[in-house]
Coordinates of C-alpha atoms and ligand atoms in Angstrom, one line a residue:
M1 CA 0.0 0.0 0.0
D2 CA 1.5 3.3 -1.0
I3 CA -1.3 5.7 0.0
E4 CA -3.6 6.4 3.0
I5 CA -7.2 7.4 2.2
P6 CA -8.8 9.8 4.7
R7 CA -12.0 8.7 6.4
E8 CA -15.3 10.3 7.1
T9 CA -16.8 9.7 10.6
L10 CA -20.4 8.7 10.2
K11 CA -23.1 9.5 12.8
T12 CA -22.8 6.0 14.2
G13 CA -19.1 6.6 14.7
H14 CA -18.0 4.2 11.9
E15 CA -15.2 5.6 9.7
M16 CA -15.9 5.4 5.9
P17 CA -13.1 5.9 3.4
K18 CA -13.6 9.0 1.3
V19 CA -12.5 7.3 -1.9
G20 CA -13.7 3.9 -3.0
L21 CA -13.8 1.7 -6.1
G22 CA -17.1 1.6 -7.9
T23 CA -17.8 -1.7 -9.5
W24 CA -20.9 -1.3 -11.6
K25 CA -20.2 -3.1 -15.0
L26 CA -16.9 -4.4 -13.5
T27 CA -17.4 -8.1 -14.0
G28 CA -15.6 -11.3 -15.1
E29 CA -11.9 -11.3 -15.7
D30 CA -11.8 -7.4 -15.4
C31 CA -13.2 -7.6 -11.9
L32 CA -11.0 -10.5 -10.8
R33 CA -8.0 -8.4 -12.0
A34 CA -9.0 -4.9 -11.0
V35 CA -10.1 -5.4 -7.4
P36 CA -6.9 -7.0 -6.0
L37 CA -4.9 -4.4 -8.0
A38 CA -6.9 -1.6 -6.4
L39 CA -6.6 -3.1 -2.9
A40 CA -2.8 -3.4 -3.3
M41 CA -2.7 0.3 -4.4
G42 CA -4.4 1.4 -1.2
Y43 CA -8.1 1.5 -2.1
D44 CA -9.9 0.4 1.0
Q45 CA -13.6 0.8 0.0
I46 CA -15.4 -1.4 -2.5
D47 CA -18.9 -0.3 -3.7
T48 CA -21.0 -3.1 -5.1
A49 CA -24.7 -4.1 -5.3
D50 CA -26.8 -7.2 -5.5
V51 CA -27.7 -6.3 -9.1
Y52 CA -24.1 -5.8 -10.3
G53 CA -23.7 -9.6 -10.2
N54 CA -20.1 -9.4 -9.3
H55 CA -19.9 -10.4 -5.6
R56 CA -18.3 -13.7 -6.4
E57 CA -15.7 -12.0 -8.5
I58 CA -14.9 -9.5 -5.7
A59 CA -14.7 -12.3 -3.1
P60 CA -11.2 -13.8 -3.9
A61 CA -9.5 -10.4 -3.4
L62 CA -11.2 -10.0 0.0
R63 CA -9.8 -13.3 1.2
E64 CA -6.3 -11.9 0.7
V65 CA -6.5 -8.9 3.0
D66 CA -7.4 -8.0 6.6
R67 CA -11.2 -7.7 6.5
D68 CA -11.1 -5.1 9.2
S69 CA -9.0 -2.7 7.1
L70 CA -11.7 -2.7 4.3
W71 CA -15.0 -1.0 3.9
I72 CA -17.5 -2.9 1.8
T73 CA -20.8 -1.4 0.7
S74 CA -23.5 -3.4 -1.1
K75 CA -27.2 -2.7 -1.9
V76 CA -30.5 -4.4 -1.9
N77 CA -32.4 -3.7 -5.0
R78 CA -36.0 -2.5 -5.4
G79 CA -38.2 -5.5 -5.9
S80 CA -36.5 -7.1 -2.8
L81 CA -37.6 -4.6 -0.2
R82 CA -40.2 -6.6 1.7
Y83 CA -39.0 -7.7 5.2
D84 CA -38.1 -11.3 4.4
D85 CA -36.6 -10.4 1.0
V86 CA -34.2 -7.9 2.6
L87 CA -33.0 -10.5 5.1
A88 CA -32.7 -13.2 2.4
T89 CA -30.9 -10.9 -0.1
C90 CA -28.4 -9.8 2.5
E91 CA -27.7 -13.4 3.6
K92 CA -27.1 -14.3 -0.1
N93 CA -24.8 -11.3 -0.6
L94 CA -22.7 -12.1 2.4
E95 CA -22.3 -15.7 1.2
E96 CA -21.4 -14.5 -2.3
L97 CA -18.8 -12.1 -0.9
G98 CA -17.5 -14.7 1.5
I99 CA -17.7 -12.3 4.5
D100 CA -19.7 -12.3 7.8
C101 CA -20.6 -8.7 7.8
L102 CA -21.0 -5.7 5.5
D103 CA -19.9 -2.2 6.5
L104 CA -22.9 -0.6 4.8
Y105 CA -26.0 -1.9 3.2
L106 CA -28.1 0.5 1.2
I107 CA -31.6 0.5 -0.3
H108 CA -30.5 0.8 -4.0
W109 CA -33.6 2.6 -5.2
P110 CA -36.8 3.7 -3.5
D111 CA -39.7 1.4 -4.4
P112 CA -43.3 2.7 -3.9
E113 CA -44.5 -0.9 -3.9
A114 CA -42.7 -1.7 -0.6
P115 CA -43.7 0.1 2.6
M116 CA -40.6 2.0 3.7
A117 CA -41.1 1.3 7.4
E118 CA -41.1 -2.4 6.7
T119 CA -37.8 -2.2 4.8
F120 CA -36.2 -0.2 7.5
R121 CA -37.4 -2.7 10.2
A122 CA -35.6 -5.4 8.2
L123 CA -32.4 -3.3 7.9
G124 CA -32.5 -2.7 11.6
R125 CA -32.6 -6.5 12.1
L126 CA -29.6 -6.8 9.9
V127 CA -27.7 -4.4 12.1
D128 CA -28.9 -6.2 15.3
E129 CA -27.8 -9.5 13.9
G130 CA -24.4 -8.2 12.9
M131 CA -24.9 -8.7 9.2
T132 CA -24.1 -5.1 8.4
R133 CA -22.5 -2.4 10.6
A134 CA -24.6 0.5 9.2
I135 CA -27.4 1.1 6.8
G136 CA -28.3 3.8 4.3
V137 CA -30.1 4.6 1.1
S138 CA -29.3 5.4 -2.5
N139 CA -31.1 7.5 -5.1
F140 CA -33.3 9.0 -2.4
M141 CA -34.3 12.5 -3.3
V142 CA -35.8 15.0 -0.9
E143 CA -39.3 13.4 -0.8
H144 CA -38.0 9.8 -0.3
L145 CA -35.4 10.9 2.3
T146 CA -38.0 12.9 4.3
E147 CA -40.2 9.8 4.5
A148 CA -37.2 7.6 5.4
L149 CA -36.2 9.9 8.2
A150 CA -39.7 9.8 9.6
V151 CA -40.0 6.0 9.6
S152 CA -36.6 4.6 10.3
E153 CA -35.6 3.7 13.8
V154 CA -32.1 2.9 12.7
P155 CA -29.7 5.7 11.9
I156 CA -29.4 6.4 8.1
V157 CA -25.8 7.1 7.7
N158 CA -25.3 7.5 3.9
N159 CA -27.2 8.6 0.8
Q160 CA -25.5 7.5 -2.4
I161 CA -26.7 9.7 -5.2
K162 CA -25.6 10.7 -8.7
F163 CA -23.5 13.8 -8.3
N164 CA -20.8 15.2 -10.6
P165 CA -19.9 18.6 -12.2
A166 CA -22.7 18.1 -14.8
H167 CA -25.3 16.9 -12.3
Q168 CA -25.6 18.8 -9.0
P169 CA -28.8 18.0 -7.0
W170 CA -27.9 20.4 -4.1
E171 CA -31.3 20.3 -2.4
V172 CA -31.0 16.7 -1.3
V173 CA -27.4 17.3 -0.2
E174 CA -28.6 20.0 2.1
L175 CA -31.2 17.7 3.6
C176 CA -28.5 15.1 4.1
R177 CA -26.3 17.6 5.9
E178 CA -29.1 18.7 8.2
N179 CA -29.5 15.1 9.2
E180 CA -25.8 14.1 9.4
I181 CA -26.1 11.8 6.5
A182 CA -22.8 11.4 4.5
V183 CA -23.2 11.8 0.8
T184 CA -21.6 9.5 -1.7
A185 CA -21.3 10.8 -5.2
Y186 CA -21.8 8.1 -7.8
S187 CA -20.9 8.4 -11.4
P188 CA -18.4 11.1 -10.4
L189 CA -16.7 10.9 -13.8
M190 CA -20.0 11.3 -15.6
H191 CA -19.8 7.7 -16.8
G192 CA -16.4 8.4 -18.4
D193 CA -17.2 11.8 -20.0
A194 CA -15.0 13.8 -17.6
P195 CA -11.9 13.7 -19.8
G196 CA -13.7 15.6 -22.6
H197 CA -15.5 18.2 -20.4
E198 CA -14.4 21.7 -21.4
V199 CA -14.3 23.4 -18.0
L200 CA -12.6 20.4 -16.3
R201 CA -10.0 20.4 -19.0
E202 CA -9.4 24.1 -18.5
I203 CA -8.9 23.8 -14.8
A204 CA -6.8 20.6 -15.2
R205 CA -4.4 22.6 -17.5
E206 CA -4.1 25.3 -14.8
L207 CA -3.3 22.8 -12.1
E208 CA -1.3 20.4 -14.2
R209 CA -3.7 17.6 -13.3
T210 CA -6.2 15.6 -15.4
P211 CA -9.9 16.5 -15.9
V212 CA -10.8 13.3 -14.1
Q213 CA -8.7 14.3 -11.1
V214 CA -10.3 17.7 -11.1
A215 CA -13.8 16.2 -11.0
L216 CA -12.9 13.9 -8.1
R217 CA -11.0 16.5 -6.1
W218 CA -13.9 19.0 -6.6
L219 CA -16.3 16.4 -5.1
L220 CA -14.0 15.8 -2.1
Q221 CA -13.9 19.5 -1.6
Q222 CA -17.8 19.5 -1.5
E223 CA -17.3 17.0 1.4
M224 CA -18.5 14.1 -0.6
I225 CA -17.3 10.5 -0.7
V226 CA -16.4 9.4 -4.3
I227 CA -16.5 6.0 -5.8
P228 CA -15.1 6.2 -9.4
K229 CA -15.2 3.0 -11.3
A230 CA -12.0 2.1 -13.2
T231 CA -10.6 -1.0 -14.8
S232 CA -7.1 -0.3 -15.9
E233 CA -4.1 0.1 -13.6
A234 CA -3.4 3.5 -15.0
H235 CA -7.0 4.7 -14.3
L236 CA -7.0 3.2 -10.8
R237 CA -3.8 5.0 -10.0
E238 CA -4.7 8.3 -11.5
N239 CA -8.0 8.4 -9.6
L240 CA -6.2 8.1 -6.2
Q241 CA -3.9 11.1 -6.9
I242 CA -6.4 13.6 -5.5
L243 CA -5.5 13.8 -1.9
D244 CA -2.6 16.3 -1.5
W245 CA -3.6 19.3 -3.6
E246 CA -6.6 21.6 -3.9
L247 CA -8.8 23.6 -6.3
S248 CA -8.8 27.3 -5.5
P249 CA -12.1 28.9 -4.3
E250 CA -12.4 30.5 -7.8
Q251 CA -11.9 27.1 -9.6
D252 CA -14.4 25.5 -7.2
A253 CA -16.9 28.2 -8.0
R254 CA -16.4 27.7 -11.7
I255 CA -17.5 24.1 -11.4
R256 CA -20.3 24.9 -9.1
A257 CA -21.6 27.4 -11.7
L258 CA -22.2 24.5 -14.1
A259 CA -25.1 23.4 -11.9
Ligands
NAP301 P1 -17.9 6.8 -13.4 O1 -17.1 6.3 -12.2 O2 -18.5 8.1 -13.4 O3 -17.1 6.5 -14.7 C1 -16.6 5.3 -15.1 C2 -15.9 5.4 -16.4 O4 -14.8 6.3 -16.4 C3 -15.4 4.0 -16.9 O5 -15.7 4.0 -18.3 C4 -13.9 4.2 -16.7 O6 -13.2 3.4 -17.7 C5 -13.7 5.6 -16.9 N1 -12.5 6.1 -16.2 C6 -12.2 5.8 -14.9 N2 -11.1 6.4 -14.5 C7 -10.6 7.1 -15.6 C8 -9.5 7.9 -15.8 N3 -8.6 8.1 -14.9 N4 -9.4 8.5 -17.1 C9 -10.3 8.3 -18.0 N5 -11.4 7.5 -17.9 C10 -11.6 6.9 -16.6 O7 -19.2 5.8 -13.6 P2 -20.1 4.8 -12.9 O8 -19.6 3.4 -12.9 O9 -21.5 5.1 -13.4 O10 -20.1 5.3 -11.3 C11 -19.1 4.9 -10.4 C12 -19.7 3.9 -9.4 O11 -20.9 4.5 -8.7 C13 -20.3 2.6 -10.0 O12 -19.3 1.8 -10.5 C14 -21.1 2.1 -8.9 O13 -20.3 1.5 -7.9 C15 -21.7 3.4 -8.4 N6 -23.1 3.7 -9.0 C16 -24.2 3.6 -8.2 C17 -25.4 3.8 -8.7 C18 -26.6 3.7 -7.8 O14 -27.7 3.7 -8.3 N7 -26.4 3.7 -6.5 C19 -25.6 4.1 -10.1 C20 -24.4 4.2 -10.9 C21 -23.2 4.0 -10.3 P3 -12.4 2.0 -17.3 O15 -13.4 1.2 -16.6 O16 -12.1 1.6 -18.7 O17 -11.2 2.4 -16.5

């Protein structure tokens, strides 16, 4: 390991790494190769989900490292949010990953078909039974999060939402902040469009960085957790070089103005 990633203290006291590896569409041989490479480089957070279908390909890399040094997030999909389905899906996910306990288990998407209070009761049971250390949500906008906060008896520590220079839903971020909910920015590289983005390129030239690094650094400066997905060694490495420099307030404002 050649780098130490800072951590965010959640309202439960758990410490979540501020940079993680996203694994949507990272499957098969690519996944078997990229995950151990990332862990060896210093990544200590893996973001996955039941629907990504890659738990079994992530598992071998987890066996090679100290479990306590890693943060593993997975998600239960809409369609599996009734009480028994949540418990069964989490049990299956743990078996696939070859671990006893997740660090964070998220509701992947809100589902109007499943009563939210029932889903949160099931998530509370997962915490009580030691199947996950903490729980949270994903793709919860203001209306969903307001309902979740009203019905959940377990602390909601994280909301994973799409957030990047081209997509800035600040209203939900503000609600998260008011309720001490850490925000994870997904698709931080705009699904791979960051290198061609004009403003990011301009700021990258000024800082002698890359547009991808500017996007990730900007999100860290908005006090968000970032989970860029990368496959190649070069991309994995580039995406970690964002910890020891800063955008100026003026550069920060130029990206904010894209909202
Ligand atoms: P992303 O991280 O915004 O972009 C990934 C793309 O950027 C890939 O094509 C990758 O290529 C490319 N890339 C990575 N590093 C690069 C670099 N240094 N230079 C140039 N290109 C680079 O997209 P994402 O996968 O949508 O989002 C990230 C993670 O967020 C997901 O993997 C997933 O874990 C999570 N997510 C969650 C949800 C949700 O509903 N909760 C939805 C979407 C995503 P290579 O793979 O070829 O390196």
